Amino acid sequence: MILLSLSSVGAFLCSYVFDLTMDNAEQFLAIAAVVLLDGFFGVIAGIKREGFKTYKALSVLRTLGVWWIILGTILAVENGFEVGWLSETIITPFIAFQLLSALKNASMVGLIEGEVLNQIIDKYDNHKGERTPKKK
């Protein structure tokens, strides 16, 4: 009886998560696209700066997983309390900052040129350092 109860609860949770992700697949895919784009350019920039580091490359997958869990939780709260604006309010700024980070990484690699873009991104995202190290 206990095994049957546990399998019923597990089946309910799995079907709920499946329905939640399939109903909002565009949001999950948007987060994946933005995180992977930023990670792709970030890994290339890291290779140019300090060589390939596996733990930094794998941190892209960790970031993706964490944001998928956050999005899933937000969507569950939206469905439970019938609040339709919560995911857009929380996730949209994340997507904007990730896109800016991807632009910064692409400019650090040298794929994007443009002095105005570089000045804007440098003011926003200065914890990564400069695109090209200063020569001594």
PDB file of C-alpha atoms in Angstrom:
ATOM      1  CA  MET A   1       0.000   0.000   0.000  1.00  0.00           C
ATOM      2  CA  ILE A   2       2.860   2.406   0.837  1.00  0.00           C
ATOM      3  CA  LEU A   3       4.642   1.580  -2.421  1.00  0.00           C
ATOM      4  CA  LEU A   4       1.455   2.216  -4.375  1.00  0.00           C
ATOM      5  CA  SER A   5       0.993   5.574  -2.625  1.00  0.00           C
ATOM      6  CA  LEU A   6       4.568   6.637  -3.312  1.00  0.00           C
ATOM      7  CA  SER A   7       4.352   5.662  -6.969  1.00  0.00           C
ATOM      8  CA  SER A   8       1.065   7.585  -7.311  1.00  0.00           C
ATOM      9  CA  VAL A   9       2.611  10.714  -5.795  1.00  0.00           C
ATOM     10  CA  GLY A  10       5.691  10.326  -8.004  1.00  0.00           C
ATOM     11  CA  ALA A  11       3.553   9.891 -11.126  1.00  0.00           C
ATOM     12  CA  PHE A  12       1.501  12.960 -10.224  1.00  0.00           C
ATOM     13  CA  LEU A  13       4.602  15.113  -9.696  1.00  0.00           C
ATOM     14  CA  CYS A  14       6.222  13.920 -12.928  1.00  0.00           C
ATOM     15  CA  SER A  15       3.067  14.556 -14.961  1.00  0.00           C
ATOM     16  CA  TYR A  16       2.658  18.003 -13.365  1.00  0.00           C
ATOM     17  CA  VAL A  17       6.242  18.997 -14.196  1.00  0.00           C
ATOM     18  CA  PHE A  18       5.828  17.614 -17.725  1.00  0.00           C
ATOM     19  CA  ASP A  19       2.639  19.641 -18.290  1.00  0.00           C
ATOM     20  CA  LEU A  20       4.247  22.742 -16.795  1.00  0.00           C
ATOM     21  CA  THR A  21       7.297  22.536 -19.030  1.00  0.00           C
ATOM     22  CA  MET A  22       5.368  21.689 -22.198  1.00  0.00           C
ATOM     23  CA  ASP A  23       2.864  24.509 -21.664  1.00  0.00           C
ATOM     24  CA  ASN A  24       5.745  26.963 -21.218  1.00  0.00           C
ATOM     25  CA  ALA A  25       8.353  25.422 -23.494  1.00  0.00           C
ATOM     26  CA  GLU A  26       9.124  28.785 -25.129  1.00  0.00           C
ATOM     27  CA  GLN A  27      10.236  30.271 -21.818  1.00  0.00           C
ATOM     28  CA  PHE A  28      12.464  27.291 -21.027  1.00  0.00           C
ATOM     29  CA  LEU A  29      13.963  27.423 -24.526  1.00  0.00           C
ATOM     30  CA  ALA A  30      14.530  31.188 -24.293  1.00  0.00           C
ATOM     31  CA  ILE A  31      16.471  30.760 -21.063  1.00  0.00           C
ATOM     32  CA  ALA A  32      18.480  27.914 -22.592  1.00  0.00           C
ATOM     33  CA  ALA A  33      19.313  29.974 -25.683  1.00  0.00           C
ATOM     34  CA  VAL A  34      20.446  33.009 -23.702  1.00  0.00           C
ATOM     35  CA  VAL A  35      22.499  31.066 -21.132  1.00  0.00           C
ATOM     36  CA  LEU A  36      24.159  28.900 -23.790  1.00  0.00           C
ATOM     37  CA  LEU A  37      24.930  31.940 -25.977  1.00  0.00           C
ATOM     38  CA  ASP A  38      26.561  33.708 -23.048  1.00  0.00           C
ATOM     39  CA  GLY A  39      28.374  30.535 -22.072  1.00  0.00           C
ATOM     40  CA  PHE A  40      29.640  29.933 -25.603  1.00  0.00           C
ATOM     41  CA  PHE A  41      31.186  33.384 -25.885  1.00  0.00           C
ATOM     42  CA  GLY A  42      32.346  33.224 -22.263  1.00  0.00           C
ATOM     43  CA  VAL A  43      34.238  29.987 -22.824  1.00  0.00           C
ATOM     44  CA  ILE A  44      35.875  31.390 -25.958  1.00  0.00           C
ATOM     45  CA  ALA A  45      36.855  34.578 -24.096  1.00  0.00           C
ATOM     46  CA  GLY A  46      38.188  32.476 -21.216  1.00  0.00           C
ATOM     47  CA  ILE A  47      40.265  30.378 -23.591  1.00  0.00           C
ATOM     48  CA  LYS A  48      41.834  33.539 -25.025  1.00  0.00           C
ATOM     49  CA  ARG A  49      42.529  34.980 -21.555  1.00  0.00           C
ATOM     50  CA  GLU A  50      43.626  32.060 -19.416  1.00  0.00           C
ATOM     51  CA  GLY A  51      43.153  28.818 -21.326  1.00  0.00           C
ATOM     52  CA  PHE A  52      40.346  26.298 -21.133  1.00  0.00           C
ATOM     53  CA  LYS A  53      39.044  25.527 -17.656  1.00  0.00           C
ATOM     54  CA  THR A  54      36.590  22.653 -17.384  1.00  0.00           C
ATOM     55  CA  TYR A  55      34.886  23.858 -14.207  1.00  0.00           C
ATOM     56  CA  LYS A  56      34.137  27.221 -15.810  1.00  0.00           C
ATOM     57  CA  ALA A  57      32.699  25.551 -18.893  1.00  0.00           C
ATOM     58  CA  LEU A  58      30.556  23.258 -16.737  1.00  0.00           C
ATOM     59  CA  SER A  59      29.302  26.229 -14.742  1.00  0.00           C
ATOM     60  CA  VAL A  60      27.260  27.157 -17.829  1.00  0.00           C
ATOM     61  CA  LEU A  61      25.251  23.950 -17.386  1.00  0.00           C
ATOM     62  CA  ARG A  62      24.855  24.616 -13.668  1.00  0.00           C
ATOM     63  CA  THR A  63      23.572  28.117 -14.430  1.00  0.00           C
ATOM     64  CA  LEU A  64      21.125  26.712 -16.957  1.00  0.00           C
ATOM     65  CA  GLY A  65      19.841  24.134 -14.477  1.00  0.00           C
ATOM     66  CA  VAL A  66      19.428  26.679 -11.703  1.00  0.00           C
ATOM     67  CA  TRP A  67      17.486  29.087 -13.919  1.00  0.00           C
ATOM     68  CA  TRP A  68      15.267  26.259 -15.181  1.00  0.00           C
ATOM     69  CA  ILE A  69      14.474  25.327 -11.576  1.00  0.00           C
ATOM     70  CA  ILE A  70      13.748  28.972 -10.740  1.00  0.00           C
ATOM     71  CA  LEU A  71      11.503  29.310 -13.810  1.00  0.00           C
ATOM     72  CA  GLY A  72       9.681  26.077 -12.975  1.00  0.00           C
ATOM     73  CA  THR A  73       9.058  27.270  -9.420  1.00  0.00           C
ATOM     74  CA  ILE A  74       7.828  30.654 -10.624  1.00  0.00           C
ATOM     75  CA  LEU A  75       5.481  29.013 -13.139  1.00  0.00           C
ATOM     76  CA  ALA A  76       4.122  26.669 -10.451  1.00  0.00           C
ATOM     77  CA  VAL A  77       3.375  29.687  -8.243  1.00  0.00           C
ATOM     78  CA  GLU A  78       1.738  31.440 -11.202  1.00  0.00           C
ATOM     79  CA  ASN A  79      -0.498  28.463 -11.862  1.00  0.00           C
ATOM     80  CA  GLY A  80      -1.300  27.923  -8.204  1.00  0.00           C
ATOM     81  CA  PHE A  81      -2.280  31.510  -7.450  1.00  0.00           C
ATOM     82  CA  GLU A  82      -3.396  32.549 -10.954  1.00  0.00           C
ATOM     83  CA  VAL A  83      -0.842  35.326 -11.199  1.00  0.00           C
ATOM     84  CA  GLY A  84       0.086  35.731 -14.866  1.00  0.00           C
ATOM     85  CA  TRP A  85       2.766  38.419 -14.603  1.00  0.00           C
ATOM     86  CA  LEU A  86       5.222  36.842 -12.193  1.00  0.00           C
ATOM     87  CA  SER A  87       7.469  34.982 -14.655  1.00  0.00           C
ATOM     88  CA  GLU A  88       7.782  37.965 -16.986  1.00  0.00           C
ATOM     89  CA  THR A  89       8.641  40.280 -14.113  1.00  0.00           C
ATOM     90  CA  ILE A  90      11.386  38.068 -12.716  1.00  0.00           C
ATOM     91  CA  ILE A  91      12.802  36.403 -15.824  1.00  0.00           C
ATOM     92  CA  THR A  92      12.895  39.385 -18.233  1.00  0.00           C
ATOM     93  CA  PRO A  93      15.630  41.283 -16.327  1.00  0.00           C
ATOM     94  CA  PHE A  94      17.662  38.051 -16.131  1.00  0.00           C
ATOM     95  CA  ILE A  95      17.422  37.622 -19.901  1.00  0.00           C
ATOM     96  CA  ALA A  96      18.435  41.252 -20.475  1.00  0.00           C
ATOM     97  CA  PHE A  97      21.506  40.958 -18.223  1.00  0.00           C
ATOM     98  CA  GLN A  98      22.509  37.633 -19.782  1.00  0.00           C
ATOM     99  CA  LEU A  99      22.253  39.153 -23.264  1.00  0.00           C
ATOM    100  CA  LEU A 100      24.444  42.072 -22.168  1.00  0.00           C
ATOM    101  CA  SER A 101      26.917  39.594 -20.737  1.00  0.00           C
ATOM    102  CA  ALA A 102      26.921  37.677 -24.029  1.00  0.00           C
ATOM    103  CA  LEU A 103      27.602  40.928 -25.901  1.00  0.00           C
ATOM    104  CA  LYS A 104      30.459  41.711 -23.518  1.00  0.00           C
ATOM    105  CA  ASN A 105      31.946  38.246 -23.977  1.00  0.00           C
ATOM    106  CA  ALA A 106      31.608  38.493 -27.769  1.00  0.00           C
ATOM    107  CA  SER A 107      33.322  41.876 -27.729  1.00  0.00           C
ATOM    108  CA  MET A 108      36.109  40.486 -25.504  1.00  0.00           C
ATOM    109  CA  VAL A 109      36.673  37.775 -28.100  1.00  0.00           C
ATOM    110  CA  GLY A 110      36.817  40.415 -30.814  1.00  0.00           C
ATOM    111  CA  LEU A 111      33.716  39.332 -32.713  1.00  0.00           C
ATOM    112  CA  ILE A 112      31.864  42.595 -32.132  1.00  0.00           C
ATOM    113  CA  GLU A 113      33.547  45.903 -32.830  1.00  0.00           C
ATOM    114  CA  GLY A 114      32.116  49.266 -32.006  1.00  0.00           C
ATOM    115  CA  GLU A 115      33.420  51.754 -29.534  1.00  0.00           C
ATOM    116  CA  VAL A 116      30.008  52.903 -28.274  1.00  0.00           C
ATOM    117  CA  LEU A 117      28.903  49.336 -27.601  1.00  0.00           C
ATOM    118  CA  ASN A 118      32.135  48.649 -25.782  1.00  0.00           C
ATOM    119  CA  GLN A 119      31.804  51.756 -23.609  1.00  0.00           C
ATOM    120  CA  ILE A 120      28.246  50.869 -22.621  1.00  0.00           C
ATOM    121  CA  ILE A 121      29.137  47.282 -21.839  1.00  0.00           C
ATOM    122  CA  ASP A 122      32.258  48.283 -19.891  1.00  0.00           C
ATOM    123  CA  LYS A 123      30.161  50.511 -17.649  1.00  0.00           C
ATOM    124  CA  TYR A 124      27.614  47.752 -17.087  1.00  0.00           C
ATOM    125  CA  ASP A 125      29.845  44.729 -16.670  1.00  0.00           C
ATOM    126  CA  ASN A 126      33.256  45.658 -15.285  1.00  0.00           C
ATOM    127  CA  HIS A 127      33.856  42.609 -13.080  1.00  0.00           C
ATOM    128  CA  LYS A 128      35.255  40.641 -16.049  1.00  0.00           C
ATOM    129  CA  GLY A 129      37.983  43.146 -16.714  1.00  0.00           C
ATOM    130  CA  GLU A 130      38.790  44.829 -19.974  1.00  0.00           C
ATOM    131  CA  ARG A 131      38.329  43.225 -23.392  1.00  0.00           C
ATOM    132  CA  THR A 132      42.014  43.500 -24.219  1.00  0.00           C
ATOM    133  CA  PRO A 133      44.605  43.622 -21.470  1.00  0.00           C
ATOM    134  CA  LYS A 134      46.670  46.785 -21.338  1.00  0.00           C
ATOM    135  CA  LYS A 135      50.201  46.395 -22.570  1.00  0.00           C
ATOM    136  CA  LYS A 136      52.977  47.148 -20.131  1.00  0.00           C
TER     137      LYS A 136
END
